[in-house]
């Protein structure tokens, strides 16, 4: 590293490191991979994307702001772009000198010694911002560090000024308790990217910011559809920084759009059921969410409902009640495999699953509708029935998909046997036998849902008591009227165990139920995913665009099948080699200089983050290229950081 470390006992070695990075490269923020081997605290202090983390908050440009505790200027860049003047209180001359040098080109930035006389700043500022991200330095048990930062900020505010505090989400309860010792605040917290790093707004006099006032234009202009950090090269080699005790959903904004579509589908289904005297039960995660908090489980992205077999059959006969964007999908009316249940879909949206990659079927955002059937009263009959159900499900799966890279629980030879055996019968005939088997039970007290494939297993089948559904009460689920079965506790305990009410941690590796787009129809994306189908029939050159993360994997698989004249790096990617595995490697600028006509080649996006690459290429006048997924199931990861981890494991 260039430059010697600033030396002073009152600042940490990490602060010194950050300030000397900024001093050496003479930049406020760094946007290169210069920090690839550094600790994430350094990255978060100097990353060029850090200044976008608080662009959503609507600070008026004519405002003045005091910044306290921001030792190395991590938040200063964001505030300098939004305020007419920014004053920063720092605890030492060394920090003052370092931050001054970092922001030396700013004419609206002023630095003060917080241990000096600050009486001249009293009542001067529209906003006071405090950086409390170093959460280990303050707590309820050691409040002095907290008050040493907050008191100067409060004293500096105008009467109707706003206090802004950046801190980890799990520290908010402590913060509120400490603030209430000082004054009677109104407070609200923002965590727009689900990182657990929050901006808390507090006011004594005046009003809190309304949701309608939040400004997302800066993100849209930059092409961000989630946290800007996820588009940063540093994240490819490092874990995504999380400031919460539980990992968060990085696509929360997109999933909320999906939930809005699903809620509309549920409302439509509930109306049809109400009008026709059908009883609609929430089941599985939806029942659990309803009883935990009246809505979705945190991090969930689907709705499950169920009807007794008689009502289910009546619902299927009412398919004409669903028209326009609504499509009641069953194995009988579409070429898909769902084990025997139905889905209500919005055809103007996308929820594509890798299982249906090459299958021509409706893949709009959906909710699941399960039939509840009677079990057999004799165990022997029930076991034979389960084996037959799994056998017929395998035939239907093989019939629907033919060859597949994923054979579920079957070895290749067993898969081929089912595939060819299925061809001896029509799909209609198999479905008739399957439906008859589902309805064949004779028990008056024992019920089950048989349409889950469960990888061919017959053990662990969940059963319900008919008494649990004997009575029900109407409850509201996001504006839709559903029937809560009287034995809901028994139903949930059978499915999730005795601790079903305990909230689990959000898992970074959680899978979604589809590749989602709430604004574009599934046909748009399925067409773009099919660009390398039947590679032997592709006659034109295939030009690959991407970040380089999976170029080697692409070349290894396709070099002998298609002609790849060159691989092209995305704008902003640094070119380190002239070729890769014998294929020329071009920067984006070098590719543009070739001035190729769009029809002379087949453009394919090959990236660890293909949607971010797609947005960047569209911005650079290359829209709607085909998209390659090295592992199709990566498209279902809830978090992009999990994809980067998978790529690191692949390379290892």
XYZ file of C-alpha atoms in Angstrom:
652
model
C 0.000 0.000 0.000
C 1.243 3.469 -0.864
C 1.901 5.959 1.906
C 2.741 5.460 5.568
C 0.061 4.816 8.147
C -1.174 7.823 10.091
C 0.129 7.422 13.620
C -1.901 8.483 16.612
C -2.998 6.536 19.659
C -6.525 7.930 19.533
C -7.439 6.339 16.188
C -7.573 2.674 15.321
C -5.288 0.902 12.909
C -8.337 0.230 10.716
C -9.196 3.956 10.576
C -5.574 4.688 9.689
C -5.640 2.085 6.940
C -8.809 3.527 5.395
C -7.547 7.109 5.486
C -4.231 6.176 3.910
C -5.990 4.253 1.123
C -8.018 7.378 0.357
C -4.940 9.598 0.612
C -2.800 7.315 -1.592
C -5.326 7.040 -4.422
C -6.589 10.621 -3.985
C -10.256 9.568 -4.221
C -13.264 9.917 -1.967
C -14.410 6.413 -2.900
C -12.766 3.504 -4.684
C -14.513 1.549 -7.416
C -11.742 -0.846 -8.427
C -10.778 -4.174 -6.941
C -8.023 -2.521 -4.924
C -9.653 -3.698 -1.716
C -10.207 -7.314 -2.756
C -8.008 -8.673 0.029
C -9.042 -6.198 2.711
C -11.494 -6.611 5.560
C -15.058 -5.690 4.701
C -14.950 -2.745 7.161
C -12.415 -1.115 4.841
C -14.497 -1.928 1.800
C -17.615 -0.461 3.395
C -15.780 2.747 4.272
C -14.299 3.274 0.810
C -16.568 1.474 -1.661
C -17.897 3.744 -4.395
C -21.344 2.162 -4.043
C -21.546 3.078 -0.367
C -22.703 6.582 -1.175
C -25.843 5.164 -2.812
C -26.996 3.344 0.309
C -28.853 6.416 1.611
C -29.802 8.144 -1.621
C -33.419 7.119 -1.044
C -33.776 9.487 1.909
C -35.195 12.868 0.726
C -32.832 15.494 2.182
C -33.529 18.864 0.616
C -30.458 20.191 -1.211
C -30.584 23.542 0.536
C -30.254 21.833 3.920
C -27.366 21.971 6.350
C -26.282 18.823 8.187
C -23.984 17.913 11.056
C -22.272 14.499 10.849
C -21.028 12.936 14.097
C -18.904 9.836 14.631
C -18.177 9.223 10.945
C -14.474 8.788 11.610
C -13.248 8.076 8.080
C -16.086 9.641 6.077
C -17.999 6.487 5.153
C -21.321 8.382 5.116
C -19.975 11.792 4.168
C -20.085 11.179 0.411
C -23.791 10.404 0.438
C -24.614 13.473 2.512
C -22.301 15.805 0.579
C -24.211 14.980 -2.606
C -27.508 15.873 -0.948
C -26.770 18.801 1.394
C -25.819 22.395 0.779
C -23.312 22.177 3.636
C -21.992 19.313 5.741
C -20.092 19.768 9.004
C -18.333 16.757 10.546
C -17.317 16.406 14.206
C -14.242 14.201 14.635
C -12.417 13.176 17.831
C -8.792 13.749 16.832
C -6.520 15.964 14.710
C -5.305 12.919 12.774
C -8.839 11.980 11.732
C -9.616 15.597 10.905
C -6.552 15.790 8.673
C -7.287 12.479 6.947
C -10.943 13.219 6.238
C -10.112 16.730 5.028
C -7.690 15.237 2.506
C -10.224 12.637 1.419
C -12.862 15.266 0.632
C -10.508 18.118 -0.254
C -12.326 18.848 -3.536
C -15.626 19.499 -1.777
C -16.408 23.144 -1.118
C -19.408 22.374 1.106
C -17.511 20.193 3.637
C -16.293 21.487 7.003
C -14.501 19.529 9.747
C -14.529 20.313 13.481
C -12.848 18.849 16.560
C -15.705 17.383 18.630
C -13.671 17.880 21.808
C -13.353 21.579 21.144
C -15.905 24.337 21.610
C -19.024 23.526 19.540
C -21.303 26.113 21.114
C -21.265 28.078 17.880
C -23.040 25.211 16.129
C -26.006 25.150 18.533
C -29.428 25.131 16.820
C -27.866 25.586 13.391
C -28.647 22.426 11.382
C -31.672 20.991 9.570
C -30.310 17.473 10.034
C -27.850 15.769 12.349
C -26.479 12.392 11.217
C -24.674 9.927 13.490
C -22.654 6.914 12.421
C -23.224 4.164 15.010
C -22.250 1.269 12.754
C -19.385 0.254 15.050
C -21.971 -1.316 17.340
C -19.463 -3.002 19.614
C -18.434 0.442 20.941
C -21.798 1.387 22.495
C -24.574 -0.374 24.403
C -27.079 0.005 27.223
C -24.415 -1.253 29.594
C -21.878 1.328 28.383
C -23.964 4.374 27.390
C -21.249 7.035 27.752
C -19.896 6.458 24.210
C -23.430 6.750 22.861
C -24.235 10.011 24.665
C -20.883 11.554 23.672
C -22.031 11.298 20.041
C -25.754 11.959 20.394
C -25.638 14.976 22.705
C -23.662 17.217 20.293
C -25.977 16.134 17.479
C -29.136 17.014 19.417
C -27.746 20.361 20.580
C -26.905 21.316 17.000
C -30.395 20.657 15.578
C -32.941 23.310 14.760
C -36.186 22.985 16.680
C -37.892 21.023 13.899
C -34.697 19.285 12.737
C -34.350 15.564 12.098
C -31.905 13.143 13.658
C -30.565 10.446 11.291
C -28.683 7.468 12.716
C -26.957 4.705 10.750
C -26.774 1.486 12.779
C -27.295 -2.294 12.656
C -30.931 -3.373 12.838
C -30.446 -5.561 15.904
C -29.233 -2.510 17.886
C -32.426 -0.500 17.294
C -34.172 -1.575 20.555
C -31.142 -0.437 22.570
C -30.970 2.807 20.611
C -34.632 3.608 21.241
C -34.254 2.967 24.958
C -31.224 5.258 25.160
C -32.860 8.010 23.082
C -35.931 7.962 25.295
C -33.694 8.954 28.204
C -33.021 12.228 26.384
C -36.370 13.274 24.923
C -39.723 12.084 23.647
C -38.935 11.047 20.079
C -41.015 9.812 17.198
C -38.939 7.257 15.282
C -38.939 5.041 12.206
C -36.257 2.847 10.602
C -35.446 2.175 6.939
C -33.629 -0.929 5.654
C -34.320 -0.670 1.915
C -31.934 -3.428 0.834
C -32.483 -5.961 3.602
C -28.859 -5.767 4.758
C -29.670 -5.141 8.378
C -27.879 -1.784 8.128
C -30.605 0.730 8.934
C -31.137 4.445 8.738
C -33.220 5.497 11.730
C -35.058 8.819 11.587
C -36.049 10.532 14.857
C -37.843 13.835 15.503
C -38.908 15.694 18.627
C -40.859 18.429 16.851
C -42.006 18.084 13.265
C -43.135 15.120 11.174
C -41.518 11.871 10.130
C -40.868 11.310 6.424
C -43.772 9.750 4.536
C -43.224 6.719 2.317
C -44.476 8.716 -0.656
C -41.604 11.174 -0.143
C -38.853 8.569 -0.501
C -36.744 9.164 -3.600
C -35.727 6.107 -5.632
C -34.764 8.014 -8.794
C -31.030 7.875 -8.022
C -31.148 4.075 -7.979
C -33.181 3.845 -11.166
C -30.735 6.101 -12.982
C -27.877 3.854 -11.890
C -29.727 0.706 -12.959
C -29.966 -0.766 -9.448
C -32.892 -3.086 -8.781
C -31.529 -4.154 -5.376
C -28.597 -3.187 -3.147
C -25.828 -1.556 -5.214
C -23.366 -3.602 -3.190
C -24.454 -6.769 -4.995
C -23.227 -5.358 -8.308
C -19.779 -4.659 -6.864
C -16.877 -6.907 -7.894
C -15.725 -7.171 -4.291
C -18.805 -9.222 -3.408
C -17.754 -11.949 -5.869
C -14.783 -12.832 -3.693
C -16.191 -11.966 -0.273
C -19.316 -12.561 1.758
C -22.038 -9.957 1.523
C -21.869 -7.828 4.699
C -24.892 -8.334 6.943
C -25.540 -6.128 9.975
C -28.345 -8.175 11.442
C -28.433 -11.266 13.607
C -30.353 -13.082 10.862
C -29.445 -13.054 7.207
C -31.822 -11.002 5.077
C -33.626 -11.300 1.778
C -31.620 -9.307 -0.762
C -34.488 -9.196 -3.269
C -37.144 -8.042 -0.799
C -38.490 -5.294 -3.080
C -38.965 -7.733 -5.984
C -40.587 -10.323 -3.708
C -43.057 -7.742 -2.446
C -44.177 -7.231 -6.058
C -44.596 -11.001 -6.365
C -46.625 -11.108 -3.155
C -48.900 -8.362 -4.479
C -49.681 -10.528 -7.518
C -50.244 -13.598 -5.329
C -52.580 -11.678 -3.023
C -54.622 -10.600 -6.052
C -54.787 -14.252 -7.170
C -55.931 -15.315 -3.703
C -58.619 -12.631 -3.640
C -59.884 -13.784 -7.026
C -59.917 -17.429 -5.933
C -61.620 -16.589 -2.615
C -64.369 -14.654 -4.449
C -65.066 -17.585 -6.786
C -65.161 -19.992 -3.839
C -67.450 -17.680 -1.851
C -69.838 -17.263 -4.772
C -70.064 -21.032 -5.270
C -70.206 -22.187 -1.654
C -66.713 -23.724 -1.584
C -64.631 -23.777 1.615
C -61.072 -22.537 1.052
C -58.478 -23.397 3.702
C -55.007 -21.867 4.058
C -52.503 -24.700 4.429
C -48.800 -25.225 5.154
C -46.764 -21.983 5.205
C -49.823 -19.822 4.573
C -51.653 -21.306 7.562
C -48.508 -20.867 9.627
C -48.129 -17.248 8.525
C -51.791 -16.526 9.199
C -51.499 -17.761 12.778
C -48.104 -16.176 13.453
C -48.871 -12.705 12.204
C -51.879 -12.688 9.888
C -49.899 -12.746 6.641
C -46.846 -14.230 4.914
C -44.032 -15.771 6.921
C -41.007 -13.471 6.774
C -39.015 -14.419 3.682
C -41.772 -16.596 2.189
C -42.863 -16.143 -1.420
C -45.843 -18.410 -2.033
C -49.443 -19.026 -0.963
C -50.813 -22.525 -0.328
C -54.529 -23.282 -0.035
C -56.546 -26.496 0.023
C -60.106 -27.715 -0.494
C -61.844 -30.960 0.326
C -61.961 -33.240 -2.733
C -65.634 -32.520 -3.484
C -65.083 -28.755 -3.398
C -61.835 -29.136 -5.349
C -63.650 -30.968 -8.169
C -66.314 -28.240 -8.255
C -63.611 -25.574 -8.461
C -61.996 -27.267 -11.466
C -65.378 -27.279 -13.205
C -65.500 -23.488 -12.778
C -62.449 -22.812 -14.968
C -64.492 -20.357 -17.075
C -64.706 -18.103 -13.988
C -61.001 -17.408 -14.531
C -60.301 -15.413 -17.669
C -58.057 -12.647 -18.929
C -54.786 -12.758 -16.992
C -56.151 -15.479 -14.663
C -55.488 -19.111 -15.632
C -56.555 -22.107 -13.541
C -53.818 -24.587 -14.445
C -54.161 -28.335 -13.971
C -52.213 -31.341 -15.309
C -55.210 -31.931 -17.578
C -55.157 -28.534 -19.325
C -51.420 -27.818 -19.554
C -48.278 -29.823 -20.216
C -46.757 -29.659 -16.759
C -46.211 -31.849 -13.728
C -47.351 -30.760 -10.282
C -48.084 -34.177 -8.808
C -51.848 -33.797 -9.142
C -52.717 -30.369 -7.743
C -53.717 -27.093 -9.431
C -52.304 -23.587 -9.667
C -54.020 -20.270 -10.272
C -51.658 -18.148 -12.353
C -51.356 -14.602 -13.630
C -50.363 -15.083 -17.289
C -48.917 -11.574 -17.602
C -46.137 -12.305 -15.108
C -43.204 -14.727 -14.747
C -42.373 -17.434 -12.199
C -40.214 -19.763 -14.277
C -38.920 -22.990 -12.761
C -35.902 -24.895 -14.150
C -38.019 -28.043 -14.206
C -40.086 -26.522 -17.031
C -37.094 -25.077 -18.905
C -37.967 -26.460 -22.343
C -41.654 -27.214 -21.703
C -44.324 -25.092 -23.355
C -46.543 -24.404 -20.344
C -47.891 -21.388 -18.480
C -45.402 -20.128 -15.888
C -46.952 -16.956 -14.568
C -46.785 -16.121 -10.861
C -49.100 -18.544 -9.069
C -50.663 -19.848 -5.876
C -50.968 -23.575 -5.139
C -54.350 -25.289 -4.708
C -54.313 -28.762 -3.132
C -57.074 -31.392 -2.880
C -57.596 -33.020 0.530
C -58.474 -36.712 0.139
C -59.551 -39.572 2.375
C -56.960 -42.109 3.486
C -57.562 -45.859 3.539
C -58.700 -47.218 6.876
C -56.436 -50.290 6.525
C -52.675 -49.727 6.641
C -51.932 -52.353 4.001
C -54.284 -50.735 1.502
C -52.780 -47.326 2.288
C -49.201 -48.471 1.675
C -50.116 -50.093 -1.648
C -51.930 -46.915 -2.645
C -48.889 -44.751 -1.821
C -46.619 -46.953 -3.951
C -49.049 -46.737 -6.874
C -49.337 -42.950 -6.488
C -45.547 -42.540 -6.636
C -45.323 -44.875 -9.649
C -47.950 -42.940 -11.604
C -46.356 -39.626 -10.607
C -43.058 -40.860 -12.050
C -44.785 -41.818 -15.296
C -46.391 -38.378 -15.498
C -43.092 -36.676 -14.765
C -41.310 -38.660 -17.472
C -44.204 -38.093 -19.883
C -44.133 -34.329 -19.314
C -40.401 -33.767 -19.558
C -38.812 -36.561 -21.564
C -35.059 -36.148 -21.108
C -34.036 -34.085 -18.114
C -30.750 -33.282 -16.359
C -32.642 -33.718 -13.077
C -34.253 -37.128 -12.656
C -35.519 -36.340 -9.161
C -34.884 -39.512 -7.128
C -34.271 -41.836 -10.093
C -31.056 -43.234 -11.545
C -30.637 -42.869 -15.307
C -31.740 -46.398 -16.196
C -34.829 -46.223 -13.971
C -35.658 -42.859 -15.531
C -35.447 -44.305 -19.035
C -37.615 -47.252 -18.009
C -40.354 -44.904 -16.765
C -39.939 -42.701 -19.810
C -40.527 -45.560 -22.280
C -43.145 -47.270 -20.120
C -45.122 -44.038 -20.013
C -45.270 -43.965 -23.793
C -47.308 -47.205 -23.779
C -50.255 -45.217 -22.423
C -51.725 -41.855 -23.285
C -51.136 -39.044 -20.819
C -54.903 -38.730 -20.453
C -55.180 -42.397 -19.457
C -52.421 -42.090 -16.826
C -54.098 -38.999 -15.372
C -57.449 -40.797 -15.156
C -55.876 -43.699 -13.239
C -54.016 -41.262 -11.008
C -57.098 -39.183 -10.178
C -59.126 -42.326 -9.432
C -56.392 -43.513 -7.060
C -56.367 -40.169 -5.205
C -60.113 -40.430 -4.621
C -60.183 -44.116 -3.631
C -59.815 -43.742 0.163
C -62.526 -44.976 2.532
C -61.549 -43.603 5.973
C -64.086 -41.407 7.760
C -61.553 -39.953 10.178
C -58.191 -39.750 8.377
C -57.277 -37.258 5.627
C -54.170 -36.360 3.656
C -52.794 -34.419 0.705
C -51.241 -36.947 -1.680
C -50.044 -34.700 -4.477
C -46.522 -34.016 -3.128
C -43.920 -36.099 -4.916
C -41.367 -36.110 -2.035
C -38.699 -37.746 -4.238
C -40.626 -40.984 -4.526
C -40.731 -41.663 -0.783
C -43.824 -43.202 0.804
C -42.566 -42.822 4.373
C -43.430 -39.699 6.294
C -46.781 -39.072 4.600
C -48.580 -36.391 6.660
C -52.104 -37.178 7.842
C -54.848 -34.993 9.329
C -57.882 -35.783 11.399
C -61.236 -35.137 9.742
C -62.295 -33.595 13.060
C -59.719 -30.835 12.533
C -61.762 -29.632 9.542
C -65.234 -30.244 10.992
C -65.675 -26.570 11.884
C -64.009 -23.410 10.645
C -64.118 -19.643 11.094
C -63.622 -16.935 8.485
C -60.388 -14.949 8.749
C -58.761 -12.276 6.602
C -55.507 -13.055 4.789
C -54.256 -9.870 3.102
C -57.828 -8.869 2.190
C -58.980 -12.342 1.107
C -61.524 -14.306 3.139
C -60.274 -17.811 4.023
C -61.544 -20.514 6.408
C -59.436 -21.340 9.451
C -59.953 -25.029 10.367
C -60.745 -25.620 14.021
C -57.828 -28.040 14.403
C -55.211 -25.687 12.940
C -52.774 -26.430 15.791
C -52.862 -30.166 15.071
C -52.426 -29.544 11.332
C -49.371 -27.337 11.842
C -47.857 -29.653 14.432
C -48.179 -32.603 12.050
C -46.356 -30.631 9.351
C -43.748 -28.653 11.321
C -43.473 -30.276 14.764
C -44.297 -28.959 18.214
C -42.205 -25.771 17.870
C -44.045 -24.572 14.754
C -44.604 -21.078 16.190
C -40.855 -20.430 16.598
C -39.515 -18.073 13.946
C -36.615 -19.651 12.020
C -33.611 -17.700 10.792
C -33.673 -16.587 7.166
C -31.345 -18.893 5.254
C -29.048 -17.261 2.698
C -29.357 -20.386 0.550
C -33.158 -20.319 0.580
C -34.744 -21.228 -2.757
C -37.540 -19.271 -4.362
C -40.455 -20.972 -6.084
C -39.553 -19.478 -9.457
C -37.585 -16.899 -11.410
C -39.808 -13.886 -10.864
C -40.859 -10.885 -12.882
C -44.119 -9.227 -11.866
C -44.169 -6.946 -14.926
C -43.259 -9.192 -17.905
C -44.976 -12.382 -19.120
C -43.234 -15.734 -18.800
C -43.062 -16.077 -22.608
C -40.644 -13.136 -22.768
C -38.148 -14.776 -20.412
C -38.577 -18.353 -21.636
C -37.706 -17.194 -25.134
C -34.555 -15.506 -23.847
C -33.524 -18.568 -21.853
C -33.796 -20.795 -24.953
C -30.923 -19.234 -26.901
C -28.686 -22.323 -26.669
C -31.314 -25.014 -27.188
C -30.098 -27.563 -29.773
C -26.606 -25.999 -30.071
C -25.706 -28.262 -32.997
C -28.328 -26.457 -35.125
C -26.894 -22.965 -34.418
C -25.163 -21.767 -37.602
C -24.269 -18.174 -36.697
C -21.408 -17.136 -34.415
C -22.142 -17.046 -30.687
C -20.730 -13.961 -28.967
C -20.708 -14.243 -25.188
C -20.989 -11.224 -22.864
C -20.321 -11.336 -19.146
C -18.233 -10.584 -16.091
C -15.841 -13.495 -16.685
C -16.942 -15.421 -13.596
C -18.155 -18.501 -15.536
C -16.560 -17.989 -18.971
C -14.387 -21.100 -18.532
C -17.398 -23.267 -17.739
C -19.229 -21.950 -20.787
C -16.287 -22.570 -23.136
C -15.728 -26.086 -21.782
C -19.338 -27.037 -22.493
C -20.044 -25.232 -25.774
C -16.738 -24.754 -27.641
C -17.146 -27.976 -29.631
C -20.846 -27.313 -30.306
C -20.948 -23.711 -31.530
C -18.473 -21.246 -33.005
C -17.368 -18.719 -30.375
C -15.233 -16.039 -32.100
C -14.680 -14.119 -28.838
C -15.824 -13.506 -25.298
C -16.724 -9.919 -24.388
C -16.335 -8.388 -20.939
C -19.086 -6.125 -19.655
C -18.542 -2.355 -19.494
C -16.333 -1.545 -16.534
C -14.772 -5.010 -16.308
C -10.985 -5.019 -16.368
C -9.317 -7.082 -19.105
C -6.362 -9.072 -17.762
C -5.694 -11.563 -20.614
C -5.904 -11.514 -24.396
C -7.600 -14.905 -24.593
C -9.266 -17.572 -22.493
C -8.895 -21.267 -23.358
C -8.002 -20.282 -26.926
C -10.953 -17.890 -27.371
C -10.054 -14.175 -27.810
C -11.124 -12.007 -24.880
C -12.320 -8.490 -25.729
C -13.123 -5.489 -23.600
C -16.525 -3.972 -24.280
C -14.865 -1.009 -26.024
C -12.938 -3.371 -28.339
C -16.165 -5.164 -29.229
C -17.985 -1.911 -30.025
C -15.178 -0.950 -32.389
C -15.952 -4.011 -34.522
C -19.352 -2.451 -35.296
C -21.069 -5.800 -35.938
C -24.649 -5.842 -37.155
C -27.125 -7.346 -34.693
C -28.157 -10.151 -37.088
C -24.631 -11.396 -37.729
C -24.216 -13.168 -34.391
C -26.180 -14.663 -31.512
C -25.509 -12.677 -28.331
C -25.575 -14.656 -25.084
C -25.173 -13.328 -21.538
C -22.907 -15.562 -19.460
C -22.554 -14.071 -15.988
C -22.761 -14.954 -12.334
C -25.386 -12.204 -12.120
C -27.117 -12.327 -15.532
C -29.902 -9.887 -14.634
C -27.452 -7.178 -13.573
C -25.486 -7.891 -16.767
C -28.690 -7.678 -18.803
C -29.544 -4.254 -17.323
C -26.023 -3.003 -18.044
C -26.026 -4.257 -21.648
C -29.465 -2.781 -22.294
C -28.160 0.545 -21.023
C -25.316 0.185 -23.548
C -27.663 -0.445 -26.506
C -27.576 -4.265 -26.457
C -31.069 -5.222 -25.225
C -32.809 -8.600 -25.028
C -29.815 -10.896 -25.511
C -30.216 -14.584 -24.775
C -29.352 -15.611 -21.209
C -27.236 -18.602 -20.171
C -27.424 -20.025 -16.632
C -24.534 -22.336 -15.786
C -26.730 -23.973 -13.148
C -30.410 -23.292 -13.786
C -31.215 -23.699 -10.100
C -29.092 -20.635 -9.304
C -31.976 -18.595 -10.713
C -34.030 -19.676 -7.690
C -31.601 -18.490 -5.009
C -33.166 -15.858 -2.785
C -29.817 -14.079 -2.489
C -27.291 -13.182 -5.161
C -24.481 -13.576 -2.626
C -25.364 -17.303 -2.482
C -24.725 -17.490 -6.241
C -21.291 -15.922 -5.827
C -20.533 -18.456 -3.105
C -21.634 -21.279 -5.412
C -19.295 -19.964 -8.117
C -16.423 -19.795 -5.637
C -17.135 -23.419 -4.686
C -17.280 -24.361 -8.372
C -13.902 -22.775 -9.057
C -12.392 -24.429 -5.979
